[in-house]
Amino acid sequence: MAFSVPLLAAASENEAVRLAYDAMALGADAIMCQWSPRFISAATEAGVPVQGHAGLVPRKSTWTGGLRAVGKTLDEALWVYREIKALEDAGAYAVEVEVIPEGLLAEISKRTSLLTSSIGGGNGGDIQFLFADDILGNNPPPYPRHSKQYCSLFKLKSRCKPSGWPVFSPSSTTSERWISGTWTACRCPGRPDRRISRGGRG
């Protein structure tokens, strides 16, 4: 099981290692993160398996012009490839590659030792990664274009509530919106201000 560690939770290599160890202490087999290769290298050198993130990285999307597909031009394709190779050099075992062309991901997958996890990259990766929230329609539309809804739990839950009741309380967070049992929020031991998500978005 891989725990998602938030990008902004670590501001130094030492903090990255500490958070990675905290995740392992909570039962993680690995961590997944949007950290730089420098932070990932620190964690992997400490013996923690790490999955990186490339392509569209939501928390870094300012660098790629917002929340959009990347890798459609030659320059962007080369940039994505270099980002993935940098994660490989940092010791990562896998990379989540988000919203890049299927053909590009297929070619990159042939040229890296990393396990490539495709999210919005079609069948070009070694595996496909989809959020239960999206494929089960747990939240109101719109949904990502690369996801398919097999049902609408949002509509079902709306019908189960008396008219006028909110489906979720105004103070509920994304983690609290997940169906009970499919997502667990864990607090880092000794660090109540930091959260590590188990199986959810970081």
Coordinates of C-alpha atoms in Angstrom, one line a residue:
M1 CA 0.0 0.0 0.0
A2 CA 1.4 3.4 -1.0
F3 CA 0.6 6.5 1.1
S4 CA 0.3 9.8 -0.6
V5 CA 2.4 12.5 1.1
P6 CA 1.5 16.1 0.3
L7 CA 3.9 18.2 -1.7
L8 CA 4.1 21.0 0.8
A9 CA 4.5 18.8 3.9
A10 CA 8.3 18.7 3.6
A11 CA 10.5 21.7 3.2
S12 CA 13.9 19.9 3.4
E13 CA 15.5 16.6 2.7
N14 CA 15.4 15.8 6.4
E15 CA 11.7 16.5 6.6
A16 CA 11.1 14.4 3.6
V17 CA 12.9 11.4 5.2
R18 CA 11.0 12.0 8.5
L19 CA 7.6 12.0 6.7
A20 CA 8.5 8.9 4.7
Y21 CA 9.5 7.1 7.9
D22 CA 6.2 8.3 9.5
A23 CA 4.3 6.8 6.6
M24 CA 6.1 3.5 6.9
A25 CA 5.4 3.4 10.7
L26 CA 1.7 3.8 9.8
G27 CA 1.9 0.7 7.6
A28 CA 2.8 2.0 4.2
D29 CA 4.8 -0.2 1.8
A30 CA 5.8 2.9 -0.2
I31 CA 5.0 6.5 -0.6
M32 CA 3.8 8.5 -3.6
C33 CA 4.5 12.2 -3.8
Q34 CA 5.0 15.2 -6.0
W35 CA 8.4 16.0 -4.5
S36 CA 11.5 17.1 -6.4
P37 CA 14.2 14.5 -7.3
R38 CA 16.4 15.9 -4.5
F39 CA 13.8 15.1 -1.9
I40 CA 13.0 11.7 -3.5
S41 CA 16.7 10.8 -3.5
A42 CA 16.9 11.6 0.2
A43 CA 14.0 9.3 0.9
T44 CA 15.1 6.4 -1.3
E45 CA 18.7 6.6 0.1
A46 CA 17.0 6.2 3.5
G47 CA 15.5 2.9 2.2
V48 CA 11.9 4.1 1.5
P49 CA 10.3 3.1 -1.9
V50 CA 9.0 6.2 -3.6
Q51 CA 6.7 6.8 -6.5
G52 CA 7.1 10.2 -8.2
H53 CA 4.8 12.3 -10.3
A54 CA 5.3 13.6 -13.9
G55 CA 3.4 15.2 -16.7
L56 CA 0.6 17.3 -15.3
V57 CA 1.4 17.7 -11.6
P58 CA -1.6 19.7 -10.3
R59 CA 0.3 21.4 -7.4
K60 CA 2.9 22.6 -9.9
S61 CA 0.6 23.3 -12.9
T62 CA 1.7 27.0 -13.0
W63 CA 4.8 25.7 -14.7
T64 CA 2.8 24.0 -17.4
G65 CA 0.2 26.6 -18.1
G66 CA -2.6 25.4 -15.8
L67 CA -4.6 22.2 -15.5
R68 CA -4.2 20.9 -19.0
A69 CA -2.7 18.0 -21.0
V70 CA 1.1 18.3 -21.5
G71 CA 3.5 16.6 -23.9
K72 CA 1.7 17.5 -27.1
T73 CA 4.7 19.4 -28.5
L74 CA 8.2 18.1 -29.1
D75 CA 9.6 20.4 -26.4
E76 CA 7.0 19.4 -23.9
A77 CA 7.5 15.7 -24.7
L78 CA 11.2 15.9 -24.2
W79 CA 10.6 17.8 -20.9
V80 CA 8.3 15.1 -19.6
Y81 CA 10.9 12.4 -20.6
R82 CA 13.7 14.3 -18.8
E83 CA 11.5 14.7 -15.7
I84 CA 10.9 10.9 -15.6
K85 CA 14.5 10.1 -16.1
A86 CA 15.4 12.5 -13.2
L87 CA 13.0 10.6 -11.0
E88 CA 14.6 7.3 -12.1
D89 CA 18.1 8.7 -11.3
A90 CA 16.8 9.8 -7.9
G91 CA 16.0 6.1 -7.1
A92 CA 12.2 6.1 -7.5
Y93 CA 10.6 2.7 -8.3
A94 CA 7.6 4.1 -10.1
V95 CA 6.1 7.3 -11.5
E96 CA 2.5 8.5 -11.9
V97 CA 2.3 10.1 -15.3
E98 CA -0.7 12.4 -15.6
V99 CA -2.6 13.5 -18.7
I100 CA 0.0 13.1 -21.5
P101 CA -0.6 11.5 -24.9
E102 CA -0.9 7.8 -24.9
G103 CA 1.7 7.3 -27.6
L104 CA 4.2 9.5 -25.7
L105 CA 3.7 7.5 -22.5
A106 CA 4.1 4.2 -24.5
E107 CA 7.5 5.4 -25.9
I108 CA 8.7 6.7 -22.5
S109 CA 7.7 3.4 -20.8
K110 CA 10.0 1.6 -23.2
R111 CA 12.9 3.8 -22.1
T112 CA 12.7 3.9 -18.3
S113 CA 13.1 1.3 -15.6
L114 CA 10.3 2.9 -13.6
L115 CA 6.9 1.3 -13.3
T116 CA 4.7 3.9 -15.2
S117 CA 1.2 4.5 -13.8
S118 CA -1.0 6.1 -16.3
I119 CA -3.7 8.6 -15.2
G120 CA -5.2 10.1 -18.3
G121 CA -2.4 8.7 -20.4
G122 CA -4.4 5.8 -21.9
N123 CA -2.9 2.4 -22.2
G124 CA 0.6 3.8 -22.7
G125 CA 1.8 3.0 -19.2
D126 CA 2.4 -0.3 -17.3
I127 CA -0.8 0.2 -15.3
Q128 CA -3.8 2.5 -15.3
F129 CA -4.6 4.5 -12.2
L130 CA -8.1 5.9 -11.6
F131 CA -9.8 7.5 -8.6
A132 CA -12.8 5.8 -7.1
D133 CA -14.4 9.2 -6.7
D134 CA -14.3 9.7 -10.4
I135 CA -15.4 6.3 -11.7
L136 CA -18.1 5.9 -9.1
G137 CA -19.4 9.5 -9.6
N138 CA -19.0 10.2 -5.9
N139 CA -18.8 13.9 -6.3
P140 CA -20.9 16.3 -8.5
P141 CA -19.8 16.8 -12.1
P142 CA -17.7 17.8 -14.0
Y143 CA -15.5 14.8 -14.1
P144 CA -12.1 14.4 -15.7
R145 CA -12.4 13.7 -19.4
H146 CA -10.2 10.6 -19.1
S147 CA -12.5 9.0 -16.5
K148 CA -15.6 6.9 -17.1
Q149 CA -18.5 6.9 -14.6
Y150 CA -19.9 3.5 -14.0
C151 CA -22.6 4.9 -11.7
S152 CA -23.5 8.1 -9.9
L153 CA -23.1 7.7 -6.1
F154 CA -23.6 11.5 -5.9
K155 CA -27.2 11.2 -7.3
L156 CA -27.9 8.1 -5.2
K157 CA -26.8 9.9 -2.0
S158 CA -28.9 13.0 -3.0
R159 CA -32.0 10.8 -3.3
C160 CA -31.3 9.3 0.1
K161 CA -31.3 12.7 1.8
P162 CA -34.5 14.6 2.7
S163 CA -35.2 17.5 0.4
G164 CA -33.1 20.5 1.2
W165 CA -30.4 18.6 3.2
P166 CA -26.9 19.0 1.9
V167 CA -25.3 15.8 0.8
F168 CA -22.1 16.9 2.6
S169 CA -21.8 19.3 5.5
P170 CA -20.2 22.7 4.4
S171 CA -17.2 21.9 6.5
S172 CA -16.5 18.5 5.0
T173 CA -13.2 18.0 3.3
T174 CA -12.4 15.9 0.2
S175 CA -11.1 13.1 2.5
E176 CA -14.4 13.1 4.4
R177 CA -16.4 12.8 1.2
W178 CA -15.1 9.4 0.4
I179 CA -17.3 6.5 1.1
S180 CA -16.5 5.0 4.5
G181 CA -13.8 2.4 4.2
T182 CA -12.3 3.5 0.9
W183 CA -10.2 6.3 2.2
T184 CA -8.5 6.9 5.6
A185 CA -6.8 10.0 6.8
C186 CA -3.9 9.4 9.1
R187 CA -2.0 11.9 11.2
C188 CA 1.7 11.7 11.4
P189 CA 2.8 10.5 14.9
G190 CA 4.0 13.5 16.8
R191 CA 2.9 15.9 14.0
P192 CA -0.8 16.6 14.4
D193 CA -0.5 19.4 11.8
R194 CA 0.5 17.1 9.1
R195 CA -1.6 14.5 7.3
I196 CA -0.7 11.5 5.2
S197 CA -3.5 10.2 3.0
R198 CA -3.9 6.5 2.6
G199 CA -4.9 5.8 -0.9
G200 CA -6.1 9.3 -1.7
R201 CA -5.0 12.5 -3.4
G202 CA -2.0 14.1 -1.8

